[in-house]
Coordinates of C-alpha atoms in Angstrom, one line a residue:
P1 CA 53.6 94.1 47.1
T2 CA 57.2 96.6 45.3
T3 CA 59.3 94.6 42.8
C4 CA 62.4 93.3 44.5
T5 CA 65.3 95.4 43.5
A6 CA 69.2 95.6 45.0
A7 CA 67.3 98.0 47.5
N8 CA 64.3 96.2 48.9
V9 CA 65.6 92.5 47.8
P10 CA 65.6 91.3 52.2
S11 CA 62.3 93.5 52.6
A12 CA 59.1 90.8 53.7
G13 CA 56.4 91.0 50.5
C14 CA 58.3 92.6 46.9
A15 CA 57.6 90.5 44.0
A16 CA 59.4 89.0 41.9
P17 CA 61.6 91.6 40.0
V18 CA 60.7 92.7 36.1
V19 CA 64.5 92.5 34.9
S20 CA 63.9 94.0 31.5
G21 CA 60.6 95.5 30.0
V22 CA 60.3 92.5 27.3
G23 CA 61.8 89.0 27.3
L24 CA 60.3 86.1 29.1
A25 CA 59.4 84.8 32.5
V26 CA 62.1 82.4 34.4
S27 CA 61.2 80.1 36.9
G28 CA 61.1 76.8 38.9
R29 CA 61.1 74.9 41.8
V30 CA 63.3 74.9 45.6
Y31 CA 62.1 71.2 46.8
L32 CA 62.4 68.7 49.8
D33 CA 64.1 65.5 47.6
A34 CA 62.8 63.6 50.0
N35 CA 63.1 60.2 48.8
G36 CA 66.9 61.8 46.9
N37 CA 66.1 60.8 43.4
N38 CA 67.5 64.2 41.8
S39 CA 63.8 65.0 40.2
L40 CA 60.8 66.4 42.0
D41 CA 57.8 63.9 41.4
G42 CA 55.2 63.1 43.9
T43 CA 54.0 65.0 46.5
E44 CA 57.2 66.7 47.6
S45 CA 56.4 70.5 47.2
G46 CA 58.7 73.1 49.4
T47 CA 61.5 72.1 51.8
G48 CA 59.5 74.5 54.6
V49 CA 62.8 76.4 55.1
S50 CA 61.7 80.6 55.2
G51 CA 64.7 83.5 53.4
L52 CA 65.8 81.4 50.2
F53 CA 66.3 82.9 46.6
V54 CA 67.4 82.7 43.5
K55 CA 69.4 85.0 42.1
L56 CA 69.4 86.1 37.9
S57 CA 73.6 86.8 37.2
P58 CA 74.8 87.2 33.7
S59 CA 76.7 84.9 32.4
S60 CA 80.5 83.6 29.8
G61 CA 81.0 80.4 29.8
T62 CA 80.9 78.6 32.3
V63 CA 81.4 82.4 35.0
C64 CA 78.9 83.6 36.9
A65 CA 78.9 87.8 36.8
G66 CA 78.8 89.5 39.7
P67 CA 76.9 91.4 41.2
A68 CA 73.7 89.5 40.5
T69 CA 70.8 91.9 38.7
H70 CA 67.5 90.6 40.9
A71 CA 67.3 88.1 43.3
A72 CA 63.2 86.4 43.4
P73 CA 62.8 84.7 47.1
V74 CA 61.7 81.7 47.4
D75 CA 57.8 80.2 48.8
A76 CA 58.7 78.7 51.5
T77 CA 55.5 76.1 51.2
T78 CA 55.8 75.3 47.4
G79 CA 59.0 76.0 46.6
A80 CA 57.7 78.0 43.8
F81 CA 60.2 81.1 42.1
S82 CA 59.6 83.6 39.0
L83 CA 61.8 86.0 37.0
A84 CA 59.3 87.8 34.9
K85 CA 60.0 89.2 31.2
V86 CA 64.4 88.1 31.3
A87 CA 66.3 89.7 28.3
Q88 CA 67.7 86.8 25.6
G89 CA 71.5 86.0 26.9
N90 CA 73.3 84.2 28.8
Y91 CA 72.4 83.7 32.7
C92 CA 73.6 81.6 36.3
L93 CA 71.0 80.4 38.4
I94 CA 72.3 81.0 41.9
L95 CA 70.6 79.2 44.9
D96 CA 71.2 80.5 47.2
N97 CA 69.8 81.6 51.7
N98 CA 70.0 86.1 51.1
G99 CA 69.0 88.4 48.8
T100 CA 72.4 90.3 48.9
L101 CA 73.0 90.8 45.3
S102 CA 76.8 91.1 45.6
D103 CA 76.8 87.7 47.1
I104 CA 76.6 85.1 44.2
S105 CA 78.2 82.1 45.8
P106 CA 76.2 79.5 46.0
S107 CA 74.0 78.3 49.8
V108 CA 71.7 76.0 50.7
P109 CA 69.9 76.4 54.3
P110 CA 72.4 73.9 56.9
D111 CA 71.5 70.4 58.1
H112 CA 71.0 70.3 54.1
I113 CA 72.6 69.3 50.9
G114 CA 71.9 70.1 47.3
T115 CA 70.6 67.0 44.8
E116 CA 69.3 68.3 41.9
N117 CA 71.4 70.7 40.5
T118 CA 73.9 69.7 42.8
S119 CA 76.2 72.9 42.4
G120 CA 73.1 75.8 43.3
I121 CA 74.1 76.8 40.1
V122 CA 72.2 76.2 36.9
Q123 CA 72.9 77.8 33.5
I124 CA 70.5 79.5 31.4
T125 CA 70.7 80.3 27.9
V126 CA 67.4 82.5 27.3
S127 CA 65.8 82.8 23.4
T128 CA 62.2 83.0 21.8
A129 CA 61.4 80.1 23.5
P130 CA 59.7 79.2 26.3
E131 CA 61.8 78.3 29.4
P132 CA 61.9 75.1 31.3
P133 CA 61.4 74.8 34.5
H134 CA 64.9 75.5 36.1
N135 CA 64.0 73.0 39.4
F136 CA 67.2 73.0 42.6
G137 CA 66.6 69.8 44.5
L138 CA 67.7 70.0 49.0
Y139 CA 67.4 66.7 50.4
N140 CA 67.9 66.9 54.1
G141 CA 70.6 64.6 55.7
S142 CA 73.8 64.1 54.8
R143 CA 75.8 62.0 51.6
L144 CA 78.1 59.6 51.2
S145 CA 80.2 58.1 48.9
G146 CA 82.9 55.9 48.3
V147 CA 84.6 52.5 46.1
V148 CA 84.1 48.8 47.1
F149 CA 86.6 47.6 44.7
L150 CA 88.5 43.4 44.8
D151 CA 91.4 43.9 47.0
N152 CA 94.1 41.1 45.3
G153 CA 97.2 43.6 45.3
A154 CA 96.3 44.1 41.3
G155 CA 99.5 46.5 38.8
P156 CA 102.4 48.1 40.4
G157 CA 101.5 49.4 44.1
G158 CA 98.9 47.1 45.1
V159 CA 98.9 45.8 48.0
A160 CA 96.2 42.7 48.8
N161 CA 94.4 42.8 51.3
N162 CA 95.5 45.2 53.3
G163 CA 92.0 47.0 52.8
A164 CA 93.7 50.6 51.2
H165 CA 92.1 50.4 47.3
D166 CA 95.8 51.1 45.7
G167 CA 97.8 49.4 42.4
V168 CA 95.0 49.3 39.7
E169 CA 92.7 47.0 41.7
T170 CA 88.9 46.7 40.3
G171 CA 85.9 48.4 41.8
M172 CA 83.2 45.7 42.2
G173 CA 79.8 46.0 41.1
S174 CA 76.4 44.6 41.9
V175 CA 76.9 44.8 45.8
R176 CA 75.2 46.2 48.1
V177 CA 76.4 49.3 50.5
E178 CA 73.8 50.2 53.6
V179 CA 73.6 52.9 56.2
R180 CA 72.6 50.8 59.7
N181 CA 71.0 52.0 62.7
G182 CA 71.2 49.0 64.6
A183 CA 69.5 46.2 62.5
A184 CA 67.5 48.3 60.6
A185 CA 69.0 49.6 57.4
V186 CA 68.4 53.3 57.2
A187 CA 70.0 54.1 53.7
S188 CA 71.6 52.0 51.3
A189 CA 73.1 51.9 47.1
T190 CA 74.2 49.4 45.2
T191 CA 77.6 50.0 43.5
A192 CA 78.0 50.8 40.0
G193 CA 79.9 48.9 37.6
N194 CA 83.0 50.7 38.9
G195 CA 82.1 49.8 42.3
S196 CA 82.0 53.4 43.3
Y197 CA 78.6 54.3 45.5
S198 CA 76.6 57.1 46.6
L199 CA 74.1 57.1 49.0
L200 CA 71.6 59.9 50.8
V201 CA 72.0 59.0 54.9
P202 CA 68.7 61.3 56.9
A203 CA 69.1 64.1 58.6
S204 CA 67.3 62.5 61.7
I205 CA 70.0 59.6 62.3
G206 CA 72.3 60.1 64.8
Q207 CA 75.3 57.3 65.4
Q208 CA 75.1 55.0 63.3
R209 CA 77.3 51.9 61.2
A210 CA 78.4 51.6 57.4
V211 CA 78.2 48.6 56.4
T212 CA 79.0 46.3 53.2
P213 CA 77.4 42.9 52.7
L214 CA 79.4 39.9 51.4
A215 CA 79.0 40.4 47.7
S216 CA 77.7 37.1 45.5
G217 CA 79.8 34.2 45.2
G218 CA 81.1 34.3 48.8
Y219 CA 83.2 37.7 49.3
L220 CA 84.8 38.4 52.7
A221 CA 85.6 42.2 53.4
T222 CA 89.4 42.9 53.7
G223 CA 89.5 46.3 55.2
R224 CA 87.8 49.8 55.3
T225 CA 88.7 53.7 54.7
A226 CA 87.0 56.2 57.0
G227 CA 87.4 59.4 54.0
S228 CA 86.2 61.8 55.6
T229 CA 83.5 60.8 57.9
G230 CA 86.4 60.6 60.8
A231 CA 85.2 57.3 61.9
S232 CA 86.2 54.2 63.9
Y233 CA 86.2 50.7 62.8
S234 CA 83.9 47.2 64.2
G235 CA 85.3 44.5 61.6
P236 CA 87.3 44.2 58.9
S237 CA 83.8 45.6 56.6
V238 CA 81.6 48.1 59.2
I239 CA 83.0 52.1 59.7
N240 CA 80.4 53.5 62.4
F241 CA 80.1 57.6 61.7
T242 CA 77.5 59.3 63.3
P243 CA 76.3 62.2 60.5
V244 CA 76.4 65.5 60.1
G245 CA 73.8 66.8 58.3
G246 CA 74.2 69.1 55.6
Q247 CA 77.7 67.4 54.8
A248 CA 78.9 65.3 52.0
Y249 CA 81.7 62.0 53.5
T250 CA 84.0 60.8 50.4
G251 CA 86.5 58.3 50.3
V252 CA 84.1 55.2 51.9
N253 CA 86.5 52.6 50.5
I254 CA 85.8 49.2 51.6
G255 CA 88.0 46.4 49.8
L256 CA 87.1 42.8 49.2
V257 CA 88.5 39.3 48.1
A258 CA 87.4 35.7 46.5
A259 CA 87.1 33.1 50.1
N260 CA 90.2 30.6 49.9
T261 CA 88.3 27.7 49.3
L262 CA 91.9 26.0 50.1

């Protein structure tokens, strides 16, 4: 097959480009991160989505310079891509859904979000040592994130028991957050020490509820903030929303307080 160039890269069957007469191979995988752990492992393979490319463009610092010089097609089955004989220098690898070299904005397939190398851009420096694989992980679904916090009204501007994360109210670690389909948990995460959490919701799931069970020690929920979900509420700790694949929902915060023992 012919080499992929600015003129023929949209065509089927072009080979991975030769960037210069000498240099190192740059390769990797664009894979379906089925378990959402930001790493290629187990039996994870290609996304099954055709028409993906990884583009190579020069970079200065963290800035990618357009246009891209080449675009390597991604094998939908294995996820493999390869650029041969890349000269020494600083580059961006850009995951995109087209082979147009003038477009250096990353893009992922509909209903997917990035996991490993979330931004869709990898900054690399090609020198004399062999290049390690550079991978892009994709998850077929959406991301939900926020904070579980102690709603005690601490600090200036803090209001106790109002379900809003205000003042200097601290986050609560080791609290399990679940997204449920009826009684079944379809996604879950445990909050970090600062109360933050992030979980992935499968695209196949319809109307759901984001639920925070009680923390240890008998804590009670005071309220929640829907963030960017556009959700409705059901009780102080439950958020009803319909996740849409490819979306990153942020600011879904839930307040807890210690039970009154008087």
